[in-house]
Amino acid sequence: MSNTAALSDTFQKRIDAEEKIEPRDWMPDAYRKTLVRQISQHAHSEIVGQLPEGNWITRAPTLRRKAILLAKVQDEGGHGLYLYSAAETLGVSREELIDQLHSGKAKYSSIFNYPTLTWADIGAIGWLVDAAAILNQIPLCRCSYGPYARAMVRICKEESFHMRQGYELLMTLCRGSDEQKAMAQDAVNRWWWPALMMFGPSDADSTHSAQSMQWKIKRFSNDDLRQKFVDQSVPQAEYLGITLPDPDLKWNEESGHYDFGEIDWEEFFQVIAGNGPCNHERMSARIKAHEDGAWVREAALAYADKQRQRAEKAAA
């Protein structure tokens, strides 16, 4: 057995024994590459995900709602920073990751390429999008790569508050006027299917799931998580008095799960390819913000360099 093969065998045994892999540990190049792709995509999604909701901060209907939304958008920025830091432990720079995002080489979650047309969209995002994120992310707290798993613990705690806030917002609308409930229903109609797409392509079409599960980066398949999301969402919708926009949605006594309709995968792949309703808008906003913030980064580097020079002078 070659040295690389022996190292790979030992590595997989550690994974199977539920040991955490740390930055200085030996790991296959493909494992490192998979983690960089997944963690950076996750970080990009958190940063870009601030944009649809940030659009409503100045238009929140009450001071309380504004404070809640401000806190949520701030949390999402923090999540992105935790995740960029985790990715950096794999030997890639934050600047490189951001360049990949801005150039279109790196992807982010398809869900953030849809517009937020009404205030009710903020509730629908909290209930559906954050709930889907939680189902995706809780298993990542047991990810085989230590820095990623530890970053996810705090992120999941904060995401649970986001989901509750969104559900409470929708509940308030559904218990309000007929116009408010109609607005809530319209938002759910538009966000339901994109939320189902958040779990990624079906298992038959996924190119990464099987290997990621073997390495215990992922713990559940895309389709398993999607089914769990549907099963938990139906009774929550019934409590709200909201109708989910799927005529094929029904309880299956034999399987013990809800059957649901076919997802429009053509739409999903079009959005991923950059042809969604807001792809261009989202990237333009991110690139402009990065360029506008260049002076801050330059000033911080200059200050750090000056402090280093002072320390060297004092040491001499």
Short mmCIF file of C-alpha atoms in Angstrom, two decimals:
data_model
loop_
_atom_site.label_atom_id
_atom_site.label_comp_id
_atom_site.label_asym_id
_atom_site.label_seq_id
_atom_site.Cartn_x
_atom_site.Cartn_y
_atom_site.Cartn_z
CA MET A 1 0.00 0.00 0.00
CA SER A 2 1.36 3.43 -0.96
CA ASN A 3 1.87 6.12 1.64
CA THR A 4 -1.06 8.17 0.28
CA ALA A 5 -3.33 5.13 0.30
CA ALA A 6 -2.35 4.37 3.89
CA LEU A 7 -3.02 7.96 4.94
CA SER A 8 -6.40 7.87 3.17
CA ASP A 9 -7.30 4.65 4.94
CA THR A 10 -6.36 6.08 8.34
CA PHE A 11 -8.27 9.27 7.53
CA GLN A 12 -11.48 7.38 6.70
CA LYS A 13 -11.15 5.29 9.87
CA ARG A 14 -10.99 8.52 11.90
CA ILE A 15 -14.09 9.77 10.09
CA ASP A 16 -15.92 6.49 10.77
CA ALA A 17 -14.95 6.75 14.45
CA GLU A 18 -16.55 10.24 14.61
CA GLU A 19 -13.22 11.96 15.25
CA LYS A 20 -12.98 15.62 14.27
CA ILE A 21 -10.50 16.56 11.55
CA GLU A 22 -8.56 19.71 12.46
CA PRO A 23 -6.70 22.14 10.15
CA ARG A 24 -3.22 20.69 10.72
CA ASP A 25 -4.35 17.09 10.27
CA TRP A 26 -3.65 15.26 7.03
CA MET A 27 -6.66 15.20 4.72
CA PRO A 28 -7.23 14.18 1.08
CA ASP A 29 -7.07 17.04 -1.40
CA ALA A 30 -10.61 16.22 -2.52
CA TYR A 31 -11.88 16.54 1.09
CA ARG A 32 -10.22 19.95 1.42
CA LYS A 33 -11.60 21.06 -1.94
CA THR A 34 -15.12 19.91 -1.04
CA LEU A 35 -15.01 21.79 2.25
CA VAL A 36 -13.74 24.99 0.63
CA ARG A 37 -16.53 24.81 -1.94
CA GLN A 38 -19.26 24.10 0.63
CA ILE A 39 -18.14 26.48 3.38
CA SER A 40 -17.48 29.34 0.97
CA GLN A 41 -20.86 28.81 -0.72
CA HIS A 42 -22.44 28.88 2.72
CA ALA A 43 -20.57 32.08 3.65
CA HIS A 44 -21.52 33.76 0.37
CA SER A 45 -25.16 32.82 0.96
CA GLU A 46 -25.17 34.47 4.37
CA ILE A 47 -23.66 37.69 3.00
CA VAL A 48 -25.85 37.89 -0.11
CA GLY A 49 -28.81 36.85 2.04
CA GLN A 50 -28.69 40.19 3.82
CA LEU A 51 -29.84 41.97 0.65
CA PRO A 52 -33.46 40.78 0.21
CA GLU A 53 -34.33 41.58 3.82
CA GLY A 54 -32.14 44.66 4.18
CA ASN A 55 -34.32 46.16 1.49
CA TRP A 56 -37.16 46.38 4.05
CA ILE A 57 -35.33 47.81 7.08
CA THR A 58 -36.36 51.40 6.33
CA ARG A 59 -39.93 50.32 5.54
CA ALA A 60 -40.65 48.11 8.56
CA PRO A 61 -44.13 48.98 9.91
CA THR A 62 -43.11 49.49 13.56
CA LEU A 63 -39.98 50.29 15.55
CA ARG A 64 -40.11 46.79 17.09
CA ARG A 65 -40.18 45.15 13.66
CA LYS A 66 -37.32 47.35 12.50
CA ALA A 67 -35.19 46.38 15.51
CA ILE A 68 -35.90 42.69 14.91
CA LEU A 69 -35.00 42.92 11.23
CA LEU A 70 -31.84 44.93 11.93
CA ALA A 71 -30.72 42.29 14.42
CA LYS A 72 -31.41 39.50 11.95
CA VAL A 73 -29.48 41.13 9.10
CA GLN A 74 -26.60 41.77 11.51
CA ASP A 75 -26.65 38.11 12.53
CA GLU A 76 -26.40 37.05 8.90
CA GLY A 77 -23.34 39.24 8.39
CA GLY A 78 -21.76 37.62 11.44
CA HIS A 79 -22.54 34.14 10.13
CA GLY A 80 -20.71 34.97 6.91
CA LEU A 81 -17.64 36.11 8.85
CA TYR A 82 -17.59 32.94 11.00
CA LEU A 83 -17.75 30.83 7.86
CA TYR A 84 -15.09 32.77 5.94
CA SER A 85 -12.84 32.27 8.98
CA ALA A 86 -13.55 28.53 8.95
CA ALA A 87 -12.72 28.36 5.24
CA GLU A 88 -9.44 30.21 5.82
CA THR A 89 -8.26 27.37 8.07
CA LEU A 90 -8.15 25.26 4.89
CA GLY A 91 -5.47 27.47 3.36
CA VAL A 92 -7.59 29.72 1.17
CA SER A 93 -7.68 33.50 1.66
CA ARG A 94 -10.86 35.49 2.19
CA GLU A 95 -9.88 37.77 -0.69
CA GLU A 96 -9.70 34.76 -3.02
CA LEU A 97 -13.12 33.54 -1.89
CA ILE A 98 -14.71 36.95 -2.43
CA ASP A 99 -13.09 37.28 -5.85
CA GLN A 100 -14.59 33.90 -6.80
CA LEU A 101 -18.03 35.15 -5.75
CA HIS A 102 -17.76 38.41 -7.66
CA SER A 103 -16.44 36.72 -10.79
CA GLY A 104 -19.31 34.22 -10.80
CA LYS A 105 -17.02 31.23 -10.22
CA ALA A 106 -18.46 30.58 -6.76
CA LYS A 107 -22.16 30.04 -6.11
CA TYR A 108 -24.54 30.96 -3.32
CA SER A 109 -28.01 29.70 -2.41
CA SER A 110 -30.52 30.07 -5.24
CA ILE A 111 -33.16 31.35 -2.79
CA PHE A 112 -31.55 34.78 -2.52
CA ASN A 113 -32.14 35.55 -6.19
CA TYR A 114 -35.86 36.14 -5.64
CA PRO A 115 -37.35 39.59 -4.90
CA THR A 116 -39.01 40.65 -1.63
CA LEU A 117 -42.12 42.37 -2.96
CA THR A 118 -44.09 42.98 0.25
CA TRP A 119 -43.55 43.13 4.00
CA ALA A 120 -45.07 39.65 4.27
CA ASP A 121 -42.07 38.30 2.36
CA ILE A 122 -39.96 38.97 5.46
CA GLY A 123 -42.21 36.62 7.41
CA ALA A 124 -42.21 33.99 4.67
CA ILE A 125 -38.41 34.07 4.50
CA GLY A 126 -38.16 33.67 8.26
CA TRP A 127 -40.60 30.79 8.39
CA LEU A 128 -39.72 28.88 5.20
CA VAL A 129 -36.18 29.88 4.20
CA ASP A 130 -34.71 29.91 7.70
CA ALA A 131 -36.51 26.68 8.58
CA ALA A 132 -34.97 25.04 5.51
CA ALA A 133 -31.59 26.46 6.49
CA ILE A 134 -31.92 25.04 10.01
CA LEU A 135 -32.69 21.56 8.67
CA ASN A 136 -29.62 21.79 6.45
CA GLN A 137 -27.38 23.23 9.13
CA ILE A 138 -28.14 21.35 12.36
CA PRO A 139 -26.45 18.18 11.02
CA LEU A 140 -23.42 20.35 10.17
CA CYS A 141 -22.85 20.82 13.90
CA ARG A 142 -21.64 17.19 13.70
CA CYS A 143 -19.60 17.77 10.53
CA SER A 144 -16.32 15.87 10.49
CA TYR A 145 -14.32 19.09 10.03
CA GLY A 146 -13.91 20.73 13.43
CA PRO A 147 -13.84 24.47 12.57
CA TYR A 148 -16.97 24.18 10.42
CA ALA A 149 -18.84 22.16 13.04
CA ARG A 150 -18.00 24.62 15.82
CA ALA A 151 -19.01 27.65 13.74
CA MET A 152 -22.37 26.03 13.07
CA VAL A 153 -23.32 25.72 16.75
CA ARG A 154 -23.82 29.45 17.23
CA ILE A 155 -25.23 29.94 13.74
CA CYS A 156 -27.96 27.35 14.32
CA LYS A 157 -28.96 28.94 17.63
CA GLU A 158 -29.41 32.30 15.94
CA GLU A 159 -31.20 30.82 12.93
CA SER A 160 -33.80 29.29 15.25
CA PHE A 161 -34.69 32.79 16.49
CA HIS A 162 -34.96 34.01 12.90
CA MET A 163 -37.40 31.23 12.06
CA ARG A 164 -39.56 31.96 15.11
CA GLN A 165 -39.62 35.67 14.33
CA GLY A 166 -40.74 35.01 10.77
CA TYR A 167 -43.49 32.65 11.87
CA GLU A 168 -44.70 35.15 14.47
CA LEU A 169 -44.79 37.89 11.82
CA LEU A 170 -46.91 35.72 9.52
CA MET A 171 -49.18 34.77 12.40
CA THR A 172 -49.79 38.45 13.14
CA LEU A 173 -50.70 39.09 9.50
CA CYS A 174 -52.95 36.03 9.32
CA ARG A 175 -54.85 37.21 12.40
CA GLY A 176 -55.17 40.73 11.00
CA SER A 177 -57.35 42.12 8.24
CA ASP A 178 -58.39 40.20 5.13
CA GLU A 179 -55.85 42.25 3.16
CA GLN A 180 -53.05 41.33 5.56
CA LYS A 181 -53.88 37.63 5.41
CA ALA A 182 -54.03 37.80 1.61
CA MET A 183 -50.60 39.41 1.61
CA ALA A 184 -49.26 36.58 3.79
CA GLN A 185 -50.80 33.97 1.48
CA ASP A 186 -49.28 35.63 -1.58
CA ALA A 187 -45.83 35.65 0.02
CA VAL A 188 -46.05 31.94 0.89
CA ASN A 189 -47.24 31.16 -2.65
CA ARG A 190 -44.09 32.77 -4.06
CA TRP A 191 -41.55 31.39 -1.55
CA TRP A 192 -42.74 27.80 -1.09
CA TRP A 193 -41.18 26.25 -4.18
CA PRO A 194 -37.89 28.17 -4.03
CA ALA A 195 -37.61 27.03 -0.38
CA LEU A 196 -37.95 23.39 -1.50
CA MET A 197 -35.17 23.99 -4.02
CA MET A 198 -32.84 25.14 -1.22
CA PHE A 199 -31.96 21.55 -0.39
CA GLY A 200 -30.27 21.16 -3.74
CA PRO A 201 -30.96 18.85 -6.67
CA SER A 202 -32.60 15.48 -6.21
CA ASP A 203 -30.30 12.74 -4.97
CA ALA A 204 -30.21 11.18 -8.45
CA ASP A 205 -28.80 14.40 -9.90
CA SER A 206 -26.49 15.42 -7.04
CA THR A 207 -22.79 15.11 -7.87
CA HIS A 208 -21.44 15.71 -4.36
CA SER A 209 -23.84 14.18 -1.81
CA ALA A 210 -22.61 10.58 -1.73
CA GLN A 211 -18.95 11.49 -1.15
CA SER A 212 -19.83 14.23 1.35
CA MET A 213 -21.89 11.73 3.33
CA GLN A 214 -19.06 9.19 3.31
CA TRP A 215 -16.77 11.86 4.74
CA LYS A 216 -19.53 12.91 7.17
CA ILE A 217 -19.49 16.48 5.96
CA LYS A 218 -23.18 15.90 5.30
CA ARG A 219 -25.32 13.56 7.35
CA PHE A 220 -28.52 13.38 5.30
CA SER A 221 -29.32 13.38 1.62
CA ASN A 222 -30.99 16.32 -0.15
CA ASP A 223 -34.25 14.42 -0.65
CA ASP A 224 -34.41 13.23 2.97
CA LEU A 225 -34.03 16.79 4.27
CA ARG A 226 -36.58 18.10 1.75
CA GLN A 227 -39.11 15.51 2.89
CA LYS A 228 -38.55 16.43 6.52
CA PHE A 229 -39.12 20.09 5.64
CA VAL A 230 -42.44 19.33 3.95
CA ASP A 231 -43.59 17.14 6.83
CA GLN A 232 -42.94 19.85 9.41
CA SER A 233 -44.28 22.72 7.31
CA VAL A 234 -47.74 21.34 6.55
CA PRO A 235 -49.08 21.40 10.13
CA GLN A 236 -47.49 24.80 10.70
CA ALA A 237 -49.30 26.13 7.61
CA GLU A 238 -52.57 24.65 8.85
CA TYR A 239 -52.13 26.46 12.18
CA LEU A 240 -51.58 29.73 10.33
CA GLY A 241 -54.58 29.11 8.11
CA ILE A 242 -52.32 29.30 5.05
CA THR A 243 -52.69 27.08 1.99
CA LEU A 244 -49.46 25.71 0.58
CA PRO A 245 -49.40 26.16 -3.22
CA ASP A 246 -49.21 22.50 -4.19
CA PRO A 247 -52.37 20.69 -5.41
CA ASP A 248 -50.51 17.36 -5.13
CA LEU A 249 -49.74 17.80 -1.44
CA LYS A 250 -51.42 15.05 0.58
CA TRP A 251 -50.75 12.68 3.47
CA ASN A 252 -49.55 9.21 2.53
CA GLU A 253 -50.64 6.65 5.12
CA GLU A 254 -48.37 3.99 3.72
CA SER A 255 -45.15 5.99 3.85
CA GLY A 256 -46.02 8.10 6.89
CA HIS A 257 -45.01 11.25 5.02
CA TYR A 258 -46.61 13.91 2.87
CA ASP A 259 -46.49 13.43 -0.88
CA PHE A 260 -45.78 16.63 -2.79
CA GLY A 261 -45.65 17.79 -6.39
CA GLU A 262 -42.76 17.86 -8.83
CA ILE A 263 -40.25 20.69 -8.41
CA ASP A 264 -39.48 22.81 -11.45
CA TRP A 265 -35.83 21.84 -11.71
CA GLU A 266 -35.40 23.85 -14.90
CA GLU A 267 -36.10 27.00 -12.88
CA PHE A 268 -33.62 25.89 -10.22
CA PHE A 269 -30.79 25.33 -12.69
CA GLN A 270 -31.57 28.57 -14.50
CA VAL A 271 -31.26 30.51 -11.24
CA ILE A 272 -28.02 28.71 -10.35
CA ALA A 273 -26.70 29.59 -13.81
CA GLY A 274 -27.27 33.28 -13.13
CA ASN A 275 -30.62 33.75 -14.85
CA GLY A 276 -32.85 34.24 -11.81
CA PRO A 277 -35.04 37.31 -11.19
CA CYS A 278 -32.41 39.10 -9.09
CA ASN A 279 -29.04 37.49 -9.89
CA HIS A 280 -27.62 40.57 -11.59
CA GLU A 281 -29.04 42.92 -8.96
CA ARG A 282 -27.58 40.90 -6.08
CA MET A 283 -24.08 40.66 -7.57
CA SER A 284 -24.05 44.32 -8.60
CA ALA A 285 -24.94 45.32 -5.03
CA ARG A 286 -22.24 43.08 -3.53
CA ILE A 287 -19.52 44.27 -5.92
CA LYS A 288 -20.42 47.93 -5.35
CA ALA A 289 -20.37 47.46 -1.56
CA HIS A 290 -16.96 45.76 -1.79
CA GLU A 291 -15.54 48.53 -3.94
CA ASP A 292 -17.03 51.27 -1.74
CA GLY A 293 -15.43 49.64 1.30
CA ALA A 294 -11.93 49.47 -0.19
CA TRP A 295 -10.79 52.57 1.73
CA VAL A 296 -11.78 50.95 5.04
CA ARG A 297 -9.71 47.85 4.29
CA GLU A 298 -6.76 49.98 3.17
CA ALA A 299 -6.95 52.12 6.32
CA ALA A 300 -7.11 49.04 8.55
CA LEU A 301 -4.06 47.53 6.86
CA ALA A 302 -2.15 50.82 7.13
CA TYR A 303 -2.99 51.07 10.82
CA ALA A 304 -1.94 47.47 11.44
CA ASP A 305 1.33 48.08 9.61
CA LYS A 306 2.01 51.21 11.65
CA GLN A 307 1.35 49.35 14.89
CA ARG A 308 3.72 46.59 13.78
CA GLN A 309 6.45 49.11 13.03
CA ARG A 310 6.01 50.71 16.46
CA ALA A 311 6.21 47.32 18.16
CA GLU A 312 9.39 46.43 16.22
CA LYS A 313 10.93 49.78 17.11
CA ALA A 314 10.08 49.37 20.80
CA ALA A 315 11.52 45.83 20.79
CA ALA A 316 14.77 47.09 19.26
#
